[in-house]
Every structure is written in C-alpha cells, then in structure tokens.
PDB file of C-alpha atoms and ligand atoms in Angstrom:
ATOM      1  CA  MET A   1       0.043  -0.115   0.048  1.00  0.00           C
ATOM      2  CA  ILE A   2       1.284   3.553  -0.820  1.00  0.00           C
ATOM      3  CA  VAL A   3       0.180   6.508   1.316  1.00  0.00           C
ATOM      4  CA  ARG A   4       1.434   9.827   0.179  1.00  0.00           C
ATOM      5  CA  SER A   5       0.276  13.435   1.275  1.00  0.00           C
ATOM      6  CA  LEU A   6      -0.017  16.568  -0.921  1.00  0.00           C
ATOM      7  CA  GLU A   7       2.468  18.167   1.484  1.00  0.00           C
ATOM      8  CA  GLU A   8       5.077  15.396   0.855  1.00  0.00           C
ATOM      9  CA  VAL A   9       4.936  16.088  -2.809  1.00  0.00           C
ATOM     10  CA  ILE A  10       5.010  19.903  -2.849  1.00  0.00           C
ATOM     11  CA  GLY A  11       8.435  21.276  -3.335  1.00  0.00           C
ATOM     12  CA  THR A  12       9.737  17.934  -4.776  1.00  0.00           C
ATOM     13  CA  GLU A  13      10.278  16.852  -8.430  1.00  0.00           C
ATOM     14  CA  ARG A  14       6.594  15.521  -8.226  1.00  0.00           C
ATOM     15  CA  GLU A  15       5.473  19.074  -8.190  1.00  0.00           C
ATOM     16  CA  VAL A  16       5.569  20.181 -11.930  1.00  0.00           C
ATOM     17  CA  LYS A  17       4.775  23.923 -13.018  1.00  0.00           C
ATOM     18  CA  GLY A  18       3.365  24.666 -16.390  1.00  0.00           C
ATOM     19  CA  PRO A  19       2.632  27.996 -17.978  1.00  0.00           C
ATOM     20  CA  THR A  20      -0.834  28.229 -16.326  1.00  0.00           C
ATOM     21  CA  TRP A  21      -0.982  25.385 -13.912  1.00  0.00           C
ATOM     22  CA  THR A  22       0.824  23.489 -11.252  1.00  0.00           C
ATOM     23  CA  SER A  23       0.626  19.815 -11.102  1.00  0.00           C
ATOM     24  CA  ARG A  24       1.290  17.865  -7.768  1.00  0.00           C
ATOM     25  CA  ARG A  25       1.695  14.278  -8.968  1.00  0.00           C
ATOM     26  CA  LEU A  26       0.761  11.902  -6.149  1.00  0.00           C
ATOM     27  CA  ALA A  27       0.993   8.655  -8.259  1.00  0.00           C
ATOM     28  CA  LEU A  28       3.201   8.356 -11.271  1.00  0.00           C
ATOM     29  CA  ALA A  29       4.390   5.578 -13.748  1.00  0.00           C
ATOM     30  CA  GLU A  30       7.122   4.449 -11.121  1.00  0.00           C
ATOM     31  CA  GLU A  31       4.251   3.240  -8.968  1.00  0.00           C
ATOM     32  CA  LYS A  32       3.347   0.863 -11.841  1.00  0.00           C
ATOM     33  CA  VAL A  33      -0.428   1.017 -11.283  1.00  0.00           C
ATOM     34  CA  GLY A  34      -1.384   1.949 -14.837  1.00  0.00           C
ATOM     35  CA  PHE A  35      -2.314   5.552 -14.324  1.00  0.00           C
ATOM     36  CA  SER A  36      -0.906   8.688 -12.786  1.00  0.00           C
ATOM     37  CA  LEU A  37      -3.023  10.818 -10.339  1.00  0.00           C
ATOM     38  CA  HIS A  38      -2.482  14.613  -9.915  1.00  0.00           C
ATOM     39  CA  ASP A  39      -3.864  17.387  -7.671  1.00  0.00           C
ATOM     40  CA  THR A  40      -3.570  20.157 -10.188  1.00  0.00           C
ATOM     41  CA  VAL A  41      -4.133  23.917  -9.574  1.00  0.00           C
ATOM     42  CA  VAL A  42      -4.847  26.226 -12.622  1.00  0.00           C
ATOM     43  CA  HIS A  43      -4.175  29.849 -12.022  1.00  0.00           C
ATOM     44  CA  ALA A  44      -7.084  32.319 -12.143  1.00  0.00           C
ATOM     45  CA  GLY A  45      -7.866  34.115 -15.402  1.00  0.00           C
ATOM     46  CA  THR A  46      -5.897  31.680 -17.535  1.00  0.00           C
ATOM     47  CA  GLU A  47      -6.651  29.805 -20.678  1.00  0.00           C
ATOM     48  CA  ILE A  48      -4.924  26.719 -22.110  1.00  0.00           C
ATOM     49  CA  THR A  49      -5.457  24.722 -25.180  1.00  0.00           C
ATOM     50  CA  MET A  50      -4.495  21.029 -24.983  1.00  0.00           C
ATOM     51  CA  TRP A  51      -4.331  17.889 -27.075  1.00  0.00           C
ATOM     52  CA  TYR A  52      -3.316  14.681 -25.453  1.00  0.00           C
ATOM     53  CA  ALA A  53      -2.288  12.701 -28.517  1.00  0.00           C
ATOM     54  CA  ASP A  54      -1.190   9.753 -26.381  1.00  0.00           C
ATOM     55  CA  HIS A  55      -3.098   9.927 -23.238  1.00  0.00           C
ATOM     56  CA  VAL A  56      -6.724   9.832 -21.933  1.00  0.00           C
ATOM     57  CA  GLU A  57      -7.372  12.078 -18.907  1.00  0.00           C
ATOM     58  CA  ALA A  58     -10.166  12.230 -16.510  1.00  0.00           C
ATOM     59  CA  VAL A  59     -10.490  15.673 -14.647  1.00  0.00           C
ATOM     60  CA  TYR A  60     -12.606  15.936 -11.400  1.00  0.00           C
ATOM     61  CA  VAL A  61     -13.068  19.604 -10.315  1.00  0.00           C
ATOM     62  CA  ILE A  62     -12.861  20.196  -6.632  1.00  0.00           C
ATOM     63  CA  GLU A  63     -12.443  23.910  -6.284  1.00  0.00           C
ATOM     64  CA  GLY A  64     -12.997  27.009  -8.370  1.00  0.00           C
ATOM     65  CA  HIS A  65     -14.932  27.739 -11.513  1.00  0.00           C
ATOM     66  CA  GLY A  66     -14.126  27.723 -15.249  1.00  0.00           C
ATOM     67  CA  GLU A  67     -15.089  26.515 -18.579  1.00  0.00           C
ATOM     68  CA  LEU A  68     -14.209  23.658 -20.946  1.00  0.00           C
ATOM     69  CA  VAL A  69     -14.445  23.962 -24.725  1.00  0.00           C
ATOM     70  CA  ASP A  70     -14.293  20.993 -26.928  1.00  0.00           C
ATOM     71  CA  ASP A  71     -12.440  22.305 -29.758  1.00  0.00           C
ATOM     72  CA  GLU A  72     -13.561  19.630 -32.136  1.00  0.00           C
ATOM     73  CA  THR A  73     -17.345  20.514 -31.663  1.00  0.00           C
ATOM     74  CA  GLY A  74     -17.253  24.109 -30.148  1.00  0.00           C
ATOM     75  CA  ASP A  75     -19.422  22.753 -27.177  1.00  0.00           C
ATOM     76  CA  THR A  76     -18.676  24.794 -24.076  1.00  0.00           C
ATOM     77  CA  HIS A  77     -19.263  23.214 -20.508  1.00  0.00           C
ATOM     78  CA  SER A  78     -19.205  25.090 -17.283  1.00  0.00           C
ATOM     79  CA  LEU A  79     -16.784  23.617 -14.765  1.00  0.00           C
ATOM     80  CA  GLU A  80     -17.336  23.808 -10.904  1.00  0.00           C
ATOM     81  CA  PRO A  81     -16.747  21.413  -7.908  1.00  0.00           C
ATOM     82  CA  GLY A  82     -18.389  18.080  -8.435  1.00  0.00           C
ATOM     83  CA  VAL A  83     -18.127  18.073 -12.338  1.00  0.00           C
ATOM     84  CA  MET A  84     -15.819  15.506 -14.114  1.00  0.00           C
ATOM     85  CA  TYR A  85     -14.760  15.543 -17.628  1.00  0.00           C
ATOM     86  CA  LEU A  86     -13.121  12.794 -19.676  1.00  0.00           C
ATOM     87  CA  VAL A  87     -10.817  13.585 -22.533  1.00  0.00           C
ATOM     88  CA  ASP A  88     -11.605  10.164 -23.958  1.00  0.00           C
ATOM     89  CA  ALA A  89     -10.859  10.510 -27.544  1.00  0.00           C
ATOM     90  CA  HIS A  90      -7.730  12.848 -27.800  1.00  0.00           C
ATOM     91  CA  GLN A  91     -10.010  15.828 -28.377  1.00  0.00           C
ATOM     92  CA  HIS A  92      -8.238  19.280 -28.765  1.00  0.00           C
ATOM     93  CA  HIS A  93      -9.768  21.151 -25.857  1.00  0.00           C
ATOM     94  CA  THR A  94      -9.418  24.486 -24.155  1.00  0.00           C
ATOM     95  CA  LEU A  95      -9.677  25.178 -20.353  1.00  0.00           C
ATOM     96  CA  ARG A  96     -10.376  28.631 -19.039  1.00  0.00           C
ATOM     97  CA  ALA A  97     -10.082  29.231 -15.361  1.00  0.00           C
ATOM     98  CA  HIS A  98     -12.363  32.084 -14.171  1.00  0.00           C
ATOM     99  CA  THR A  99     -11.157  31.704 -10.633  1.00  0.00           C
ATOM    100  CA  GLU A 100      -8.204  29.614  -9.131  1.00  0.00           C
ATOM    101  CA  PHE A 101      -9.148  26.204 -10.166  1.00  0.00           C
ATOM    102  CA  ARG A 102      -8.201  22.805  -8.606  1.00  0.00           C
ATOM    103  CA  ALA A 103      -8.977  19.333  -9.939  1.00  0.00           C
ATOM    104  CA  VAL A 104      -7.922  15.722  -9.437  1.00  0.00           C
ATOM    105  CA  CYS A 105      -6.471  14.636 -12.918  1.00  0.00           C
ATOM    106  CA  VAL A 106      -5.851  10.918 -13.820  1.00  0.00           C
ATOM    107  CA  PHE A 107      -3.777  10.005 -16.855  1.00  0.00           C
ATOM    108  CA  ASN A 108      -3.421   6.761 -18.756  1.00  0.00           C
ATOM    109  CA  PRO A 109      -0.885   5.907 -19.528  1.00  0.00           C
ATOM    110  CA  ALA A 110       0.692   7.141 -16.537  1.00  0.00           C
ATOM    111  CA  LEU A 111       2.969  10.211 -16.641  1.00  0.00           C
ATOM    112  CA  THR A 112       6.480   9.743 -15.533  1.00  0.00           C
ATOM    113  CA  GLY A 113       6.330  13.015 -13.790  1.00  0.00           C
ATOM    114  CA  ARG A 114       8.585  15.363 -15.948  1.00  0.00           C
ATOM    115  CA  GLU A 115       5.989  15.904 -18.740  1.00  0.00           C
ATOM    116  CA  VAL A 116       4.859  19.550 -19.590  1.00  0.00           C
ATOM    117  CA  HIS A 117       3.018  20.287 -22.517  1.00  0.00           C
ATOM    118  CA  ASP A 118       4.657  20.444 -25.863  1.00  0.00           C
ATOM    119  CA  GLU A 119       3.935  23.005 -28.798  1.00  0.00           C
ATOM    120  CA  ASN A 120       0.729  21.074 -29.515  1.00  0.00           C
ATOM    121  CA  GLY A 121      -0.625  20.943 -26.124  1.00  0.00           C
ATOM    122  CA  ALA A 122       0.372  17.339 -25.665  1.00  0.00           C
ATOM    123  CA  PHE A 123       2.415  15.584 -23.143  1.00  0.00           C
ATOM    124  CA  PRO A 124       5.094  13.523 -24.820  1.00  0.00           C
ATOM    125  CA  LEU A 125       4.830   9.686 -24.242  1.00  0.00           C
ATOM    126  CA  LEU A 126       7.835   9.293 -21.960  1.00  0.00           C
ATOM    127  CA  THR A 127       8.880   5.942 -20.368  1.00  0.00           C
ATOM    128  CA  GLU A 128      10.347   5.796 -17.114  1.00  0.00           C
ATOM    129  CA  LYS A 129      13.889   6.049 -18.643  1.00  0.00           C
ATOM    130  CA  GLY A 130      12.708   9.312 -20.176  1.00  0.00           C
ATOM    131  CA  GLN A 131      12.741   8.505 -23.876  1.00  0.00           C
TER     132      GLN A 131
HETATM  133  C1  9YT B   1      -5.431  22.524 -16.964  1.00  0.00           C
HETATM  134  C2  9YT B   1      -4.651  21.221 -17.075  1.00  0.00           C
HETATM  135  O1  9YT B   1      -5.429  20.379 -16.926  1.00  0.00           O
HETATM  136  N1  9YT B   1      -3.417  21.490 -17.276  1.00  0.00           N
HETATM  137  C3  9YT B   1      -2.733  20.350 -17.557  1.00  0.00           C
HETATM  138  C4  9YT B   1      -2.067  19.663 -16.372  1.00  0.00           C
HETATM  139  C5  9YT B   1      -2.515  18.202 -16.226  1.00  0.00           C
HETATM  140  N2  9YT B   1      -3.916  18.229 -16.102  1.00  0.00           N
HETATM  141  C6  9YT B   1      -1.824  17.736 -15.132  1.00  0.00           C
HETATM  142  O2  9YT B   1      -2.311  17.422 -14.076  1.00  0.00           O
HETATM  143  O3  9YT B   1      -0.567  17.435 -15.213  1.00  0.00           O
END
C-alpha cells in the first residue's frame, strides 16, 4: 500500500509547474499501477489549449470555476466542484479558469512526472527512462 500526502509532494520533483498550472503528481508511472494521479491547480484568469495525442485524462473539479471548450465541436461546458470531464478521444480542448481552479487529474498511460505540454498542447509519451 502506498500512502502519500500532498504536503510530501509539494516542493519536490513531483510538483511540476506549467505556464498556467501547477501539477502535484501523487502517483506516477514508477508506481506501476497503470495511471498517474495529480492534484492540479490552474491559475485564475488563464486559458490553455491542450491535445493529449497519446493519453486519456479524467479531470474531477474540486475547487473553483471555469469552462471547458471541446475544440472539435465548439461545445462549451461550465466547470465547478463536482463536475468531471473525460478527454476520452484525444480531443483538442481549451480550459479557461475563471477563478483559481483545482482538480484531481488521472492520466492513462501514467505520466512519468517530468511531462509538460509540448507545442501542440500534448504530453510527450515518456517511459520511466525518459525516452
Ligand atoms: C489545466 C490542465 O489540466 N493542465 C494540464 C495539467 C495536467 N492536467 C496535469 O495534471 O498534469
């Protein structure tokens, strides 16, 4: 059994900062459980367009308000605590954080921990060895 607190992760290599977000990665590929689990904060008033070419992601909002745009259809969804969205088919999508926004994010395949978005808004498919 692995028990890990957010406080243990903050300030370590498991806390990864992107341009508009900070991802605290509680479970990673090295745990070998088939997914990674992150407690992620998105900074208020920001917008980010993403496209996970190699991953699926589940996002469960626990704090804050924002909106999600499915860039493939133009559909816009209001985001607030208790709302979950699944990026289930590699959709290009845009997240706007109206307030500081916090969510639990799960990725499959698991992130190794060092990934930040590339120029397409994707996470590179790294192995634990970093390829
Ligand atoms: C807003 C957002 O989801 N940014 C990407 C970070 C990713 N969800 C992560 O948790 O690493």
